[in-house]
PDB file of C-alpha atoms in Angstrom:
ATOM      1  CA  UNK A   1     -17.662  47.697  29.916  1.00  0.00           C
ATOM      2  CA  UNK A   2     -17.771  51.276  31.733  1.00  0.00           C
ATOM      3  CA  UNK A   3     -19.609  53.814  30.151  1.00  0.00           C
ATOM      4  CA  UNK A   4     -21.384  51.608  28.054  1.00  0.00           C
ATOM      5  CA  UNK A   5     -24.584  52.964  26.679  1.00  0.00           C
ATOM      6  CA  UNK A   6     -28.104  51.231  28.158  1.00  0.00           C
ATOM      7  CA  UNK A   7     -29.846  48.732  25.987  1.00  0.00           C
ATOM      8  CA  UNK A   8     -32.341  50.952  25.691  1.00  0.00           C
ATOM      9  CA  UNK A   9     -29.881  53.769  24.402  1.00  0.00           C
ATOM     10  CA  UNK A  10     -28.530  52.107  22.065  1.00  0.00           C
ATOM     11  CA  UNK A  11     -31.469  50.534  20.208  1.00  0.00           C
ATOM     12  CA  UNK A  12     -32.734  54.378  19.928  1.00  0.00           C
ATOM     13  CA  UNK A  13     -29.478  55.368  17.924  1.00  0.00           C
ATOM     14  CA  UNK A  14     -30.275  51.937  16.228  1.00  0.00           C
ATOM     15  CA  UNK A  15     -33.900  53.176  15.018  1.00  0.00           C
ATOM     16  CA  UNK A  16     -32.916  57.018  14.657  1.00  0.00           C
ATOM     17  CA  UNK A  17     -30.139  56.600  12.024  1.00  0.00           C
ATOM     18  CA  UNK A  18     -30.183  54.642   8.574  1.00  0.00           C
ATOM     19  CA  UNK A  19     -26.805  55.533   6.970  1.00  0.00           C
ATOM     20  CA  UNK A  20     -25.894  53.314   4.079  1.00  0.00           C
ATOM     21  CA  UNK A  21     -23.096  50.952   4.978  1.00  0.00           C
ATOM     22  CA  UNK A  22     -19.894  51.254   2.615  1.00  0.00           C
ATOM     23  CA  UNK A  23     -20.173  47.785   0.573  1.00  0.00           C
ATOM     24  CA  UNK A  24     -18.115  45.791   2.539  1.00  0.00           C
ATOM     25  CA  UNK A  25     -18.072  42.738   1.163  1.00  0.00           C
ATOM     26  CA  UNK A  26     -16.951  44.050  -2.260  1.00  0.00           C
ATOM     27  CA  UNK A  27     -14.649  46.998  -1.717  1.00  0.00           C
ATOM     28  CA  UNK A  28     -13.380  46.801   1.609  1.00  0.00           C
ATOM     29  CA  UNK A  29      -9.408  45.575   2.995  1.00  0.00           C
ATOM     30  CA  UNK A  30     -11.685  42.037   4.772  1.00  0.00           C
ATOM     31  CA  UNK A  31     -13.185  41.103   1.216  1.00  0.00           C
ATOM     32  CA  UNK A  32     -10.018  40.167  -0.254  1.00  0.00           C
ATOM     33  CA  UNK A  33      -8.710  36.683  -0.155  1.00  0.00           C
ATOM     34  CA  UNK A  34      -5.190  36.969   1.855  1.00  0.00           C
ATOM     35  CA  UNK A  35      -3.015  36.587  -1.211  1.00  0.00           C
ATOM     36  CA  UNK A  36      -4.532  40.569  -2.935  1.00  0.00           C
ATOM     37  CA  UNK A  37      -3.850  42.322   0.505  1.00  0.00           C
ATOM     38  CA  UNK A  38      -0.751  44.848   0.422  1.00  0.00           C
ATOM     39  CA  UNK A  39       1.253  43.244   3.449  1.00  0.00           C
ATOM     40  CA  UNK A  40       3.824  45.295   2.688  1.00  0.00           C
ATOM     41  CA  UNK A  41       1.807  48.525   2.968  1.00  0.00           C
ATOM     42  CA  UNK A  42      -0.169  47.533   5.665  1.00  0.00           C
ATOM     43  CA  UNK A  43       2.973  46.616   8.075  1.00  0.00           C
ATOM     44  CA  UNK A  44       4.708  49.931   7.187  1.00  0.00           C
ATOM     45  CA  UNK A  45       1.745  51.726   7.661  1.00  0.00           C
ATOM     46  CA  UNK A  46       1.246  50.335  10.976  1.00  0.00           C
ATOM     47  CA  UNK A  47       4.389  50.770  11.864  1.00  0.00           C
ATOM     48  CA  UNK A  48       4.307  54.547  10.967  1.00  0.00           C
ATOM     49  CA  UNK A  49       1.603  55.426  12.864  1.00  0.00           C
ATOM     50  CA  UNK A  50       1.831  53.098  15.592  1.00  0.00           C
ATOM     51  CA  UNK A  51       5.653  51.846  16.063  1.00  0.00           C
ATOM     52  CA  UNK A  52       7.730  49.100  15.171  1.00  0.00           C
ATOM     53  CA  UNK A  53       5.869  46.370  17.367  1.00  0.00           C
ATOM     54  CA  UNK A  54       2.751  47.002  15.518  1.00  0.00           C
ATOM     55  CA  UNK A  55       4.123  45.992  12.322  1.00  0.00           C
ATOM     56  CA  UNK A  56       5.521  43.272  14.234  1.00  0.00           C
ATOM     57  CA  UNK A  57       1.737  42.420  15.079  1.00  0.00           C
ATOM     58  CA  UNK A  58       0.726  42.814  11.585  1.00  0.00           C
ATOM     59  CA  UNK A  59       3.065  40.360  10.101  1.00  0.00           C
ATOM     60  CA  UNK A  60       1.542  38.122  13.004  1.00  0.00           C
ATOM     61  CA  UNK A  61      -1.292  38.465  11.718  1.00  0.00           C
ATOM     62  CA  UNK A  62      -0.358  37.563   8.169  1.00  0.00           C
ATOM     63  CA  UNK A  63       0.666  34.614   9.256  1.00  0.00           C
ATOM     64  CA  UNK A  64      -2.397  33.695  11.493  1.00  0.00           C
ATOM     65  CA  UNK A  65      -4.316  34.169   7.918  1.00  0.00           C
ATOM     66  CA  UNK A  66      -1.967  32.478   6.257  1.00  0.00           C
ATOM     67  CA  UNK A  67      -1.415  29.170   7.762  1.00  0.00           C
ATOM     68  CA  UNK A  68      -5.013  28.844   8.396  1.00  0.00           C
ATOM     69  CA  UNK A  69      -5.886  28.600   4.649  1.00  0.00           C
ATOM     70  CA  UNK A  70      -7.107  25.557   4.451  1.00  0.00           C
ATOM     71  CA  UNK A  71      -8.194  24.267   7.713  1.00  0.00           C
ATOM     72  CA  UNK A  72     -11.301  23.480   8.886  1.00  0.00           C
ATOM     73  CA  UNK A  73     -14.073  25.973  10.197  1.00  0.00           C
ATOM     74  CA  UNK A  74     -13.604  24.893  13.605  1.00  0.00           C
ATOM     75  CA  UNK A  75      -9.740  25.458  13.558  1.00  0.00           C
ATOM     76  CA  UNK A  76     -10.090  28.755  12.098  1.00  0.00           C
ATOM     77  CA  UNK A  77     -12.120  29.969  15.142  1.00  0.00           C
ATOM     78  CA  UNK A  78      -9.769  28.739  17.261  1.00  0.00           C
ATOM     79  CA  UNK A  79      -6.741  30.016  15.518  1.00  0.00           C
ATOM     80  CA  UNK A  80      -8.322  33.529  15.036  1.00  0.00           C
ATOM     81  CA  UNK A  81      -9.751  33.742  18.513  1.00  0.00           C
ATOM     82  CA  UNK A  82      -6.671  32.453  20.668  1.00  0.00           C
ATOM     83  CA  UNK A  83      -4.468  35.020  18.446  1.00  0.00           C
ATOM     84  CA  UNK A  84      -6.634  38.328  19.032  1.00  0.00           C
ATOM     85  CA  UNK A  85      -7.306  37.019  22.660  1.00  0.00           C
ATOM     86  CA  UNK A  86      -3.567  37.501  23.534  1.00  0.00           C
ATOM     87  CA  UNK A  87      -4.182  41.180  23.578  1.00  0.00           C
ATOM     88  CA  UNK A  88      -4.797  43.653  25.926  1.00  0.00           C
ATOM     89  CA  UNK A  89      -7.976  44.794  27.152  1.00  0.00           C
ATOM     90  CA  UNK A  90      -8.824  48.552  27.803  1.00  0.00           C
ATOM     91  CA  UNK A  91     -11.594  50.772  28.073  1.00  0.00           C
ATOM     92  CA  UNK A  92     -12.156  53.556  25.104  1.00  0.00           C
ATOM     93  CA  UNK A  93     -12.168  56.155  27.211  1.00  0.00           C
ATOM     94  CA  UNK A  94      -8.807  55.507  28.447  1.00  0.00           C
ATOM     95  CA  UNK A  95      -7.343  54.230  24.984  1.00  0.00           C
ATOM     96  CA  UNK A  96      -9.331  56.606  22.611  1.00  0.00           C
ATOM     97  CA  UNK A  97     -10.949  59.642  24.958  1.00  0.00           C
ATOM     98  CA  UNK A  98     -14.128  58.446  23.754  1.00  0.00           C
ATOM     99  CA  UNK A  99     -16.735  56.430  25.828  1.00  0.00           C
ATOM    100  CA  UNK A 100     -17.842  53.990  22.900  1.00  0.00           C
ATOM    101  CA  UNK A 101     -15.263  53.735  20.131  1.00  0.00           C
ATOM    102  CA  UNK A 102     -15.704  50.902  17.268  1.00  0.00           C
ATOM    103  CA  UNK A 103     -11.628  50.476  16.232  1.00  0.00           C
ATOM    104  CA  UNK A 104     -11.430  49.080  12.924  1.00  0.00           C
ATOM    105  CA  UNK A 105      -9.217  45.653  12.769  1.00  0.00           C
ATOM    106  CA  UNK A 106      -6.147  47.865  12.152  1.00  0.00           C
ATOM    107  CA  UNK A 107      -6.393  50.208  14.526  1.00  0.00           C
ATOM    108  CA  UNK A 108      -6.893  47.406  17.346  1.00  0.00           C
ATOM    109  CA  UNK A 109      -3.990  45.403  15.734  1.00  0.00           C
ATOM    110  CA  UNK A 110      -2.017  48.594  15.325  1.00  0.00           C
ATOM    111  CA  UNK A 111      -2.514  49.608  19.072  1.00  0.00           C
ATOM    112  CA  UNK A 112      -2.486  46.046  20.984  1.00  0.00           C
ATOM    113  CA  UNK A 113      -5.414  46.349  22.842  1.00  0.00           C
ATOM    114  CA  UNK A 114      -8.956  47.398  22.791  1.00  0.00           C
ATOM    115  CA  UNK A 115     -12.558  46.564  24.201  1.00  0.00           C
ATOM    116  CA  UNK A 116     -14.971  43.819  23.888  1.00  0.00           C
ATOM    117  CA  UNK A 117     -16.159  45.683  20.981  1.00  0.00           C
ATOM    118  CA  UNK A 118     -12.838  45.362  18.828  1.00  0.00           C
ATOM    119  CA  UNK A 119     -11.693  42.158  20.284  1.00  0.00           C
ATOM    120  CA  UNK A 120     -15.340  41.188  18.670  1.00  0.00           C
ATOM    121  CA  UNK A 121     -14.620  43.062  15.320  1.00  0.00           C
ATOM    122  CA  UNK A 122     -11.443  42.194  14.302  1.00  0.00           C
ATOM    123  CA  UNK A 123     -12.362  38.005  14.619  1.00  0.00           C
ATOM    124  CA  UNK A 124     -15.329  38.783  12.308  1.00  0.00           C
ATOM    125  CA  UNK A 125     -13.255  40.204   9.835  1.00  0.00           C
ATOM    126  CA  UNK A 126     -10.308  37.935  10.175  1.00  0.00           C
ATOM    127  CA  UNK A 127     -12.878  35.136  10.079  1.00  0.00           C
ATOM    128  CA  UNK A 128     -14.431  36.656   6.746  1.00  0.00           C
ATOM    129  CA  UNK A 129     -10.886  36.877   4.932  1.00  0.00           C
ATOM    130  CA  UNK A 130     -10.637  33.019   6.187  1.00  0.00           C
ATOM    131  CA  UNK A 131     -13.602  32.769   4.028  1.00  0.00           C
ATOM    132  CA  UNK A 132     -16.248  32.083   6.811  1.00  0.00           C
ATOM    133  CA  UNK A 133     -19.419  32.880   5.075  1.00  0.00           C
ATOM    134  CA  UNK A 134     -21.312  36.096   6.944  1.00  0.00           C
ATOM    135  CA  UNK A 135     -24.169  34.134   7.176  1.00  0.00           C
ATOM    136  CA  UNK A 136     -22.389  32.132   9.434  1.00  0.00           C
ATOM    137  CA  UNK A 137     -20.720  34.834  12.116  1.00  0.00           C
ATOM    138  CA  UNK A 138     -23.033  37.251  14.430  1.00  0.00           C
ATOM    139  CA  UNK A 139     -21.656  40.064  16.365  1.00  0.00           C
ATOM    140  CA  UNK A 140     -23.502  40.073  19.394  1.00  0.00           C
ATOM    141  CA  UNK A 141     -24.248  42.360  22.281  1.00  0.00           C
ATOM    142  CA  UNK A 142     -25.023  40.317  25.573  1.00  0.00           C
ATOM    143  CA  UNK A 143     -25.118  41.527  28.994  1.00  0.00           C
ATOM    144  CA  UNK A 144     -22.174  39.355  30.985  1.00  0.00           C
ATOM    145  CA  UNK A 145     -23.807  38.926  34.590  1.00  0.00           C
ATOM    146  CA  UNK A 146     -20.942  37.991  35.587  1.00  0.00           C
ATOM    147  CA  UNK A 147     -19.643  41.569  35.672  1.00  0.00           C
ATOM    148  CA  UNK A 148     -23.148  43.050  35.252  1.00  0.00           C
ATOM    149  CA  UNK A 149     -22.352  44.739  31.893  1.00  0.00           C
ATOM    150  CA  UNK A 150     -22.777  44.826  28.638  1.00  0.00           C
ATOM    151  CA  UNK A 151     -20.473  42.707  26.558  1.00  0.00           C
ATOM    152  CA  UNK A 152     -20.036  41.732  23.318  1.00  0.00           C
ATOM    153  CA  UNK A 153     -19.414  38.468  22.039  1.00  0.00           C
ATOM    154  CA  UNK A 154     -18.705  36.560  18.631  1.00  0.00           C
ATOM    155  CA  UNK A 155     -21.017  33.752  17.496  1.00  0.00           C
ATOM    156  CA  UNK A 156     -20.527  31.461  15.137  1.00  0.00           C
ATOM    157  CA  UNK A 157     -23.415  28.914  13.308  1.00  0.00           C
ATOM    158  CA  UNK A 158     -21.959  25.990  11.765  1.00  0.00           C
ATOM    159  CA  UNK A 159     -26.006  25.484  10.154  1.00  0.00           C
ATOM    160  CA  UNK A 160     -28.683  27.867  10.467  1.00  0.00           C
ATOM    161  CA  UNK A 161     -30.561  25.735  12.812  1.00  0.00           C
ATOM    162  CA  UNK A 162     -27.668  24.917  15.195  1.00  0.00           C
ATOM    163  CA  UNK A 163     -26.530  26.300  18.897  1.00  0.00           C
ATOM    164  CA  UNK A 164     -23.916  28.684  17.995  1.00  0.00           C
ATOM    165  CA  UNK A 165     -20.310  29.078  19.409  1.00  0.00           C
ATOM    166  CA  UNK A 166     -19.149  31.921  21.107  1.00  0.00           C
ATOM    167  CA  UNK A 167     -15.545  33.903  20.786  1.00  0.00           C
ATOM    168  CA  UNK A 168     -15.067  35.678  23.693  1.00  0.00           C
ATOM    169  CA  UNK A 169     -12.368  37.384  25.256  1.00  0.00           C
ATOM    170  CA  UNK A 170     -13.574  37.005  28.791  1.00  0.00           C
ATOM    171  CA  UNK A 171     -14.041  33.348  28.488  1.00  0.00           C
ATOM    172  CA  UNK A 172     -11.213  32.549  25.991  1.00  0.00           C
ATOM    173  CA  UNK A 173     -12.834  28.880  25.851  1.00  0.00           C
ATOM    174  CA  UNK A 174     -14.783  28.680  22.885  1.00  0.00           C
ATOM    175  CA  UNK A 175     -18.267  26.826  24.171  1.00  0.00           C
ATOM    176  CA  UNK A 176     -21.378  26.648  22.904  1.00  0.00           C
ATOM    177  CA  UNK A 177     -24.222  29.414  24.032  1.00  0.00           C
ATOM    178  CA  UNK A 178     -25.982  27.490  26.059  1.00  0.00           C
ATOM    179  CA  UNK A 179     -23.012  26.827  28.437  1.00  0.00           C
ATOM    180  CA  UNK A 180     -22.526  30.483  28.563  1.00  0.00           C
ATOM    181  CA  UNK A 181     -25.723  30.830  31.093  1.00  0.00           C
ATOM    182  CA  UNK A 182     -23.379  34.335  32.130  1.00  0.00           C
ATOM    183  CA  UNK A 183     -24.501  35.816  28.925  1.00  0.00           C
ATOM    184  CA  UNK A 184     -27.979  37.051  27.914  1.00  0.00           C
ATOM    185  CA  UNK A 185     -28.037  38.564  24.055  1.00  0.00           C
ATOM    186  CA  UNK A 186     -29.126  41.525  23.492  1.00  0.00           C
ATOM    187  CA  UNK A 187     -29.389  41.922  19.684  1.00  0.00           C
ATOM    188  CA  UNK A 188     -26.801  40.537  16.933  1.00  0.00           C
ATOM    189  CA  UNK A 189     -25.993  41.663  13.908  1.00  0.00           C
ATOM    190  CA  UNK A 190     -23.349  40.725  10.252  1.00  0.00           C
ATOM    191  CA  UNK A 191     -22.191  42.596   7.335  1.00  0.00           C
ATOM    192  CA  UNK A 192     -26.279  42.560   6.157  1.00  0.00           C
ATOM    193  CA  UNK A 193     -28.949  42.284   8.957  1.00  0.00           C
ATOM    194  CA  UNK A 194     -29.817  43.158  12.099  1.00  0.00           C
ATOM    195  CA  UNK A 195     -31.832  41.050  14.827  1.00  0.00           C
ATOM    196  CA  UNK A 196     -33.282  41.404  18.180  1.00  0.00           C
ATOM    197  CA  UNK A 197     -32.035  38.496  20.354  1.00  0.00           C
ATOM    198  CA  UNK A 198     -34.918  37.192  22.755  1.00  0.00           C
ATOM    199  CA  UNK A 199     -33.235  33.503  23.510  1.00  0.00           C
ATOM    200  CA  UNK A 200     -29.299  31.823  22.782  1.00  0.00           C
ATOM    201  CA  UNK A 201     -30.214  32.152  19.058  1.00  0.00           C
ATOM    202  CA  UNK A 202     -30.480  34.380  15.508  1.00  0.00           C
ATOM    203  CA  UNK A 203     -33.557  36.004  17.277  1.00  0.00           C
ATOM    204  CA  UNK A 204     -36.285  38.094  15.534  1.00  0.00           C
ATOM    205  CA  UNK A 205     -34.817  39.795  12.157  1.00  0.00           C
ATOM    206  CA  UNK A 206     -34.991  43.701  12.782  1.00  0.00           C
ATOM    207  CA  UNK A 207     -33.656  44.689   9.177  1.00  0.00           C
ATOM    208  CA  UNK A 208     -30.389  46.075   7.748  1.00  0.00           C
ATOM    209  CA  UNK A 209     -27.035  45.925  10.183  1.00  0.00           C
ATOM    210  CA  UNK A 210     -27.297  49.773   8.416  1.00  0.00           C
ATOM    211  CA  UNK A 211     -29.288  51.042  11.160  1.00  0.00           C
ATOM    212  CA  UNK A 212     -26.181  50.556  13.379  1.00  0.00           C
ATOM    213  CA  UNK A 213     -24.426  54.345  13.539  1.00  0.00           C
ATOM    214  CA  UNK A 214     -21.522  52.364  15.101  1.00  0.00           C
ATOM    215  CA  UNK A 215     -21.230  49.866  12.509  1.00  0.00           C
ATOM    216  CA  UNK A 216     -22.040  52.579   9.683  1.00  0.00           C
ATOM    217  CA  UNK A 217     -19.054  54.742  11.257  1.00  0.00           C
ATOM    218  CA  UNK A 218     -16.935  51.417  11.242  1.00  0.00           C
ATOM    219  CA  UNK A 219     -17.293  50.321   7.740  1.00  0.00           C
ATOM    220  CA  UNK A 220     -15.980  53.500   6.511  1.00  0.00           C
ATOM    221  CA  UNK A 221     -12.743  53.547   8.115  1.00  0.00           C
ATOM    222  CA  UNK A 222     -11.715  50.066   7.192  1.00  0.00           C
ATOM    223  CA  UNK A 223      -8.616  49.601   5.603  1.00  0.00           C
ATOM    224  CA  UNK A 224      -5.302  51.469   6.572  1.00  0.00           C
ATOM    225  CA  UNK A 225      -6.331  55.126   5.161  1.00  0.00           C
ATOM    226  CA  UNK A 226      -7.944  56.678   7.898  1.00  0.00           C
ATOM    227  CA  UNK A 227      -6.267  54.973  11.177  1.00  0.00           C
ATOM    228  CA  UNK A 228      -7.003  56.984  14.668  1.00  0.00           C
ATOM    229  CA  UNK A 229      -3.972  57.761  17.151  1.00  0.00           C
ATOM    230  CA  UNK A 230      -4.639  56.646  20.917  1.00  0.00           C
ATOM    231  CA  UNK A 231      -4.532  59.034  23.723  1.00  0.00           C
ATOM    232  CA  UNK A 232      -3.079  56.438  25.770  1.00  0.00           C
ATOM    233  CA  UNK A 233       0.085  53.847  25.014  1.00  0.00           C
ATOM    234  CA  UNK A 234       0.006  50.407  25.691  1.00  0.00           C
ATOM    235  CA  UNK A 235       3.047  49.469  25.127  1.00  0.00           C
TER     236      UNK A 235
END
C-alpha cells in the first residue's frame, strides 16, 4: 500500500474530525434488498461514465447478488469475495491522482480495479445487501508483514464471541485470523462503531465509525450520483 498514511496519522484525522455519517443503513443504494435497486440505471450509468465493460461488470454483479439470495452466510462470503477478488489491483495514486482514495462500490466496479481499501469496501456492502447483519462484518486496517504495509482486510463474526474470518485480496483463501499470523490489526470499524484492535479480535470500542473522515467522505458518495473519473485506464 504506497503512500499509505502511518498508524499514527491516521488515528489523528480519526480524533480531529466528527462529521456525521449520511444514514446508511436507511437511505443509501447498499440498504436495499436486491429486488428495489435500479439495475437498469445503474448498468447504463456505469456504462456512461465508464464504458461498455463496466456495465458488463455491473450486470455481474447483479447476478453475484442475485443467485446468492438464499444461501448460507458462509457461501455468501465466498461468493462475494472470489467475485470482487477477480479484479485488478492498483494504487490510488496511479488510478485516482490521489494518495488515499476510498472508491465507493460503483466506482471500483465501474473502473475494474482498485486498492485494498475498495476491494475491502465493496464486499462489506455487497455483503450488507446479502443481508449480513453489520454487526457481523468489520473493516479492518492491519499491517501485512508480509509486504510491511498497511493493509486492509474484511472480517467477518459468525457470533460475537467467535475468531473471525478474513476476506482478503492478498490471500484470496478465506481463513480464520489466527492463521493469518501476516496480519496485525490496527483498528476496525462498521456502518456504527469504531474500535482499536490490540489482539485478532473486536478490540477496545473507540466510539462512532463517524470519526472516520474517509468513511464520512465515503458514505456520501454512495450510490451512482456522484461517480469519480480515473486518471488512469485499466482496461
Amino acid at each position: 500500500m504506497k503512500g499509505r498514511q502511518t498508524f499514527t496519522q491516521t488515528m489523528l484525522k480519526v480524533c480531529q474530525h466528527s462529521l456525521l455519517v449520511s444514514a446508511i443503513l436507511g437511505t443509501c443504494l447498499f440498504a436495499q434488498s436486491s429486488t428495489q435497486l435500479d439495475r437498469s440505471k445503474i448498468v447504463s450509468t456505469l456504462e456512461g461514465k465508464y464504458g461498455t465493460r463496466a456495465g458488463k461488470r455491473a450486470n455481474a454483479w447483479f447476478q453475484v447478488v442475485d443467485s446468492a439470495q438464499g444461501l448460507s452466510e458462509m457461501e455468501k462470503l465466498t461468493k462475494v469475495n472470489t467475485f470482487f477478488n477477480l479484479f485488478t489491483f492498483v494504487d490510488d495514486i496511479k488510478l485516482w491522482g490521489d494518495s488515499n482514495y476510498w472508491a465507493t462500490p460503483m466506482e471500483f466496479i465501474g473502473v475494474a480495479g482498485g486498492d485494498c481499501e475498495d476491494f475491502s469496501i465493496a464486499k462489506y456492502f455487497t455483503l450488507l445487501q446479502l443481508g449480513i447483519p453489520d454487526e457481523k462484518l468489520r473493516i479492518t486496517m492491519v499491517k501485512a508483514t508480509s509486504v510491511n504495509q498497511y493493509h486492509m482486510v474484511l472480517a467477518y463474526y459468525e457470533t460475537p464471541g467467535s475468531v473471525p474470518l478474513v476476506l482478503d485480496n492478498l490471500d484470496k483463501e478465506i481463513k480464520p485470523a489466527t492463521a493469518r499470523r501476516d496480519l496485525l490489526p490496527v483498528y476496525s470499524f462498521n456502518g456504527k462503531q469504531l474500535w482499536l484492535n490490540k489482539e485478532k479480535g473486536r478490540g477496545v470500542l473507540a466510539g462512532s465509525s463517524s470519526r472516520l473522515e474517509k468513511w464520512t467522505d465515503l458514505t456520501h458518495r454512495l450510490g451512482v450520483e456522484r461517480l469519480r473519473q480515473p486518471k488512469m485506464r485499466l482496461e
